[in-house]
Tab-separated table of C-alpha atoms in Angstrom:
chain	number	residue	atom	x	y	z
A	17	MET	CA	87.501	109.579	100.450
A	18	ASN	CA	89.759	112.133	102.112
A	19	VAL	CA	93.555	112.110	101.900
A	20	ALA	CA	94.067	110.347	105.253
A	21	GLU	CA	91.654	107.587	104.223
A	22	ALA	CA	93.445	107.173	100.898
A	23	VAL	CA	96.798	106.848	102.672
A	24	ALA	CA	95.433	104.338	105.189
A	25	SER	CA	93.672	102.171	102.600
A	26	ARG	CA	96.426	102.134	99.991
A	27	ARG	CA	98.409	98.922	99.972
A	28	SER	CA	100.364	96.909	97.427
A	29	ILE	CA	97.718	94.704	95.830
A	30	ARG	CA	98.951	91.308	94.674
A	31	ALA	CA	95.717	89.871	93.306
A	32	PHE	CA	93.487	91.898	90.982
A	33	LEU	CA	90.068	91.323	89.480
A	34	ASP	CA	89.835	91.423	85.679
A	35	THR	CA	87.392	94.353	85.802
A	36	PRO	CA	88.383	96.854	83.083
A	37	VAL	CA	89.548	100.350	84.022
A	38	PRO	CA	88.192	103.114	81.748
A	39	LEU	CA	90.671	105.285	79.877
A	40	GLU	CA	88.965	108.453	81.091
A	41	THR	CA	89.576	107.428	84.711
A	42	VAL	CA	93.271	106.804	84.101
A	43	ARG	CA	93.614	110.082	82.207
A	44	ARG	CA	91.887	112.002	85.004
A	45	VAL	CA	94.216	110.561	87.643
A	46	LEU	CA	97.350	111.245	85.598
A	47	ASP	CA	96.176	114.743	84.751
A	48	GLN	CA	95.667	115.528	88.445
A	49	ALA	CA	99.020	113.966	89.354
A	50	ARG	CA	100.859	116.513	87.203
A	51	MET	CA	100.841	118.779	90.264
A	52	ALA	CA	103.105	116.444	92.262
A	53	PRO	CA	106.227	118.118	93.730
A	54	SER	CA	109.097	118.560	91.306
A	55	GLY	CA	112.482	120.055	92.160
A	56	CYS	CA	113.394	122.833	89.693
A	57	ASN	CA	110.098	121.985	87.972
A	58	TYR	CA	111.921	119.378	85.862
A	59	GLN	CA	108.885	117.049	85.939
A	60	PRO	CA	111.198	114.185	84.931
A	61	TRP	CA	108.571	111.470	84.996
A	62	GLU	CA	107.310	109.916	81.776
A	63	ALA	CA	105.169	106.837	81.332
A	64	ILE	CA	103.547	104.426	78.930
A	65	VAL	CA	100.195	102.972	80.032
A	66	LEU	CA	99.119	99.604	78.640
A	67	THR	CA	95.953	97.549	78.704
A	68	GLY	CA	94.300	94.882	76.538
A	69	ALA	CA	96.257	93.395	73.625
A	70	PRO	CA	99.331	95.659	74.009
A	71	LEU	CA	99.663	94.643	77.668
A	72	LYS	CA	99.289	90.955	76.796
A	73	ALA	CA	101.954	91.281	74.077
A	74	LEU	CA	104.408	92.775	76.568
A	75	GLN	CA	103.660	90.073	79.133
A	76	ASP	CA	104.261	87.381	76.527
A	77	ARG	CA	107.585	89.022	75.677
A	78	LEU	CA	108.627	89.107	79.331
A	79	ALA	CA	107.653	85.480	79.867
A	80	ALA	CA	110.082	84.542	77.090
A	81	SER	CA	112.861	86.883	78.279
A	82	GLU	CA	115.691	86.595	80.756
A	83	ARG	CA	116.360	89.159	83.447
A	84	ASP	CA	118.810	91.891	82.520
A	85	ASP	CA	122.408	90.955	83.237
A	86	PRO	CA	123.864	93.245	84.290
A	87	GLN	CA	120.902	95.286	85.420
A	88	GLU	CA	120.755	98.991	84.678
A	89	TYR	CA	120.685	99.689	88.398
A	90	ASP	CA	120.954	97.521	91.486
A	91	PHE	CA	117.567	96.376	92.816
A	92	SER	CA	118.987	94.220	95.598
A	93	ALA	CA	119.003	95.238	99.247
A	94	PRO	CA	122.208	97.088	100.249
A	95	SER	CA	124.810	94.705	101.637
A	96	ALA	CA	125.273	96.911	104.700
A	97	ILE	CA	121.561	97.396	105.309
A	98	GLY	CA	121.855	96.282	108.943
A	99	PRO	CA	119.711	93.994	111.092
A	100	LYS	CA	117.065	96.632	111.898
A	101	TYR	CA	116.015	96.971	108.278
A	102	HIS	CA	116.614	93.358	107.332
A	103	SER	CA	114.252	92.216	110.077
A	104	ARG	CA	111.487	94.399	108.635
A	105	LEU	CA	111.989	92.797	105.223
A	106	GLN	CA	111.886	89.305	106.727
A	107	HIS	CA	108.762	90.125	108.710
A	108	LEU	CA	106.931	91.329	105.604
A	109	GLY	CA	107.933	88.198	103.697
A	110	GLY	CA	106.683	86.039	106.550
A	111	GLN	CA	103.335	87.827	106.595
A	112	LEU	CA	102.831	87.731	102.825
A	113	TYR	CA	103.883	84.148	102.197
A	114	GLY	CA	102.330	82.994	105.454
A	115	SER	CA	98.968	84.370	104.309
A	116	LEU	CA	99.305	82.171	101.213
A	117	GLY	CA	100.326	79.097	103.199
A	118	ILE	CA	103.836	79.118	101.729
A	119	GLY	CA	106.598	78.122	104.150
A	120	ARG	CA	110.171	79.380	104.111
A	121	ASP	CA	111.406	76.056	102.722
A	122	GLN	CA	108.906	75.997	99.825
A	123	ARG	CA	111.004	77.981	97.409
A	124	GLU	CA	109.283	76.680	94.280
A	125	PHE	CA	105.946	78.032	95.514
A	126	SER	CA	107.363	81.387	96.583
A	127	LYS	CA	109.079	81.725	93.194
A	128	ALA	CA	105.835	80.905	91.378
A	129	PHE	CA	104.077	83.648	93.313
A	130	SER	CA	106.926	86.100	92.731
A	131	ASP	CA	106.716	85.375	89.004
A	132	ARG	CA	103.154	86.746	89.099
A	133	ASN	CA	104.929	90.091	88.912
A	134	LEU	CA	105.368	89.400	85.185
A	135	VAL	CA	101.608	89.673	84.686
A	136	SER	CA	101.242	92.431	87.306
A	137	PHE	CA	99.206	90.097	89.522
A	138	GLY	CA	96.373	90.083	87.006
A	139	ALA	CA	95.883	93.868	86.884
A	140	PRO	CA	94.166	95.055	83.667
A	141	VAL	CA	96.337	98.190	83.403
A	142	LEU	CA	100.102	98.663	83.728
A	143	LEU	CA	101.845	102.025	83.928
A	144	LEU	CA	105.555	101.897	83.089
A	145	CYS	CA	107.508	104.840	84.497
A	146	HIS	CA	110.678	105.891	82.694
A	147	PHE	CA	112.876	108.955	82.362
A	148	PRO	CA	116.227	109.953	80.847
A	149	LYS	CA	119.271	108.310	82.392
A	150	ALA	CA	120.733	111.796	82.813
A	151	MET	CA	118.326	112.318	85.713
A	152	LYS	CA	119.981	111.738	89.104
A	153	GLU	CA	118.807	110.801	92.613
A	154	PRO	CA	116.874	114.043	93.294
A	155	GLN	CA	114.827	113.452	90.148
A	156	TRP	CA	114.306	109.804	91.118
A	157	SER	CA	112.795	111.199	94.308
A	158	ASP	CA	110.523	113.426	92.214
A	159	ALA	CA	109.375	110.388	90.247
A	160	GLY	CA	108.618	108.594	93.511
A	161	MET	CA	106.476	111.479	94.722
A	162	TRP	CA	104.627	111.499	91.392
A	163	LEU	CA	103.985	107.761	91.655
A	164	GLN	CA	102.712	108.069	95.233
A	165	THR	CA	100.404	110.889	94.141
A	166	ILE	CA	99.022	108.622	91.422
A	167	MET	CA	98.451	105.753	93.853
A	168	LEU	CA	96.555	107.974	96.303
A	169	LEU	CA	94.444	109.485	93.529
A	170	LEU	CA	93.615	105.958	92.367
A	171	ARG	CA	92.244	105.225	95.835
A	172	GLY	CA	90.020	108.275	95.462
A	173	GLU	CA	88.640	106.675	92.306
A	174	GLY	CA	87.996	103.393	94.123
A	175	LEU	CA	90.955	101.739	92.403
A	176	ASP	CA	94.041	99.962	93.682
A	177	SER	CA	97.653	99.608	92.658
A	178	CYS	CA	100.935	97.828	93.192
A	179	PRO	CA	104.237	99.600	92.559
A	180	GLN	CA	106.495	97.151	90.714
A	181	GLU	CA	110.194	97.835	90.990
A	182	TYR	CA	110.403	94.271	89.650
A	183	MET	CA	109.732	95.574	86.125
A	184	GLY	CA	113.078	97.339	86.145
A	185	VAL	CA	114.786	93.940	86.252
A	186	TYR	CA	113.520	93.470	82.682
A	187	GLY	CA	114.264	97.073	81.697
A	188	ARG	CA	116.090	96.331	78.462
A	189	SER	CA	113.458	93.893	77.200
A	190	ILE	CA	110.679	96.355	78.035
A	191	LYS	CA	112.475	99.272	76.384
A	192	ASP	CA	113.141	97.221	73.261
A	193	HIS	CA	109.512	96.110	73.092
A	194	LEU	CA	108.171	99.648	73.520
A	195	GLY	CA	110.729	101.372	71.302
A	196	LEU	CA	112.399	103.366	74.083
A	197	SER	CA	115.998	104.459	73.543
A	198	ASP	CA	118.959	103.172	75.523
A	199	ASP	CA	119.294	106.660	76.992
A	200	THR	CA	116.090	105.940	78.919
A	201	LEU	CA	115.910	104.312	82.352
A	202	LEU	CA	112.949	101.971	82.871
A	203	PHE	CA	112.293	102.865	86.510
A	204	CYS	CA	109.327	100.723	87.588
A	205	GLY	CA	105.794	99.646	86.822
A	206	VAL	CA	102.523	100.362	88.592
A	207	ALA	CA	99.788	97.738	88.322
A	208	ILE	CA	96.333	99.362	88.325
A	209	GLY	CA	92.908	97.825	88.835
A	210	HIS	CA	90.414	96.584	91.404
A	211	ARG	CA	91.675	94.449	94.276
A	212	ASP	CA	90.368	90.918	94.751
A	213	PRO	CA	88.810	91.295	98.209
A	214	GLU	CA	88.958	87.550	98.847
A	215	SER	CA	92.673	87.029	98.218
A	216	PRO	CA	94.772	86.415	101.351
A	217	ALA	CA	97.602	88.335	99.664
A	218	ASN	CA	95.491	91.481	99.959
A	219	ASN	CA	94.350	90.975	103.532
A	220	PHE	CA	97.295	90.182	105.772
A	221	GLU	CA	98.046	92.697	108.521
A	222	ARG	CA	100.609	95.312	107.505
A	223	ASP	CA	103.035	96.637	110.072
A	224	ARG	CA	104.868	99.930	110.409
A	225	VAL	CA	107.265	100.801	113.211
A	226	PRO	CA	106.004	103.246	115.867
A	227	LEU	CA	106.359	106.905	114.921
A	228	ASP	CA	108.994	107.639	117.550
A	229	ASP	CA	111.245	104.872	116.207
A	230	ASN	CA	111.913	106.950	113.101
A	231	ILE	CA	111.092	110.547	114.016
A	232	ARG	CA	112.668	112.891	116.581
A	233	PHE	CA	110.880	116.108	117.575
A	234	GLU	CA	112.693	119.170	118.876
A	235	GLY	CA	111.547	122.628	119.891
A	236	PHE	CA	107.888	121.802	120.471
């Protein structure tokens, strides 16, 4: 699989098979991802990778926990996001929940599906990305580039992923469970495994705006 194919085939998987993922595969991907861009070569990203009994223990802890209040950082959409961006969010929600036969008025069903985040949609491996709270927005960007590099490398291994900002909502519970200090920011999770090819949640059509809606070219 070349890079363009990895980019085109990567998507947020919301239904995984229970097929195990070998440690050597995960190590190979993470070793290769060390070369992701890093401003000032800080390499701020750190992670804990769970599977098996340790993953189940964390999931049990989260199921019995409340969301952080207040949260360590704001996960909600900006209040001034504007109709252009809000419409994209609404369209995605319509596609995802529509593929599952969940209507806009069926909040109990949409919540039940959203709560599948707590078990990473059945993925057998969960990577939890964290870094010191002293790191600022440029280093958050570095972490994002590292995570994207991981997700593309996973595609090269025939694996799939789902980035889970949702895990940050339970940051304090996760840090307490894993023995991470309060000086650490629990940034996000990445669910890793093999996609369920039959799940509608993995097969709805994804949209992106046309290139010229977001990009302006000059001097060509």
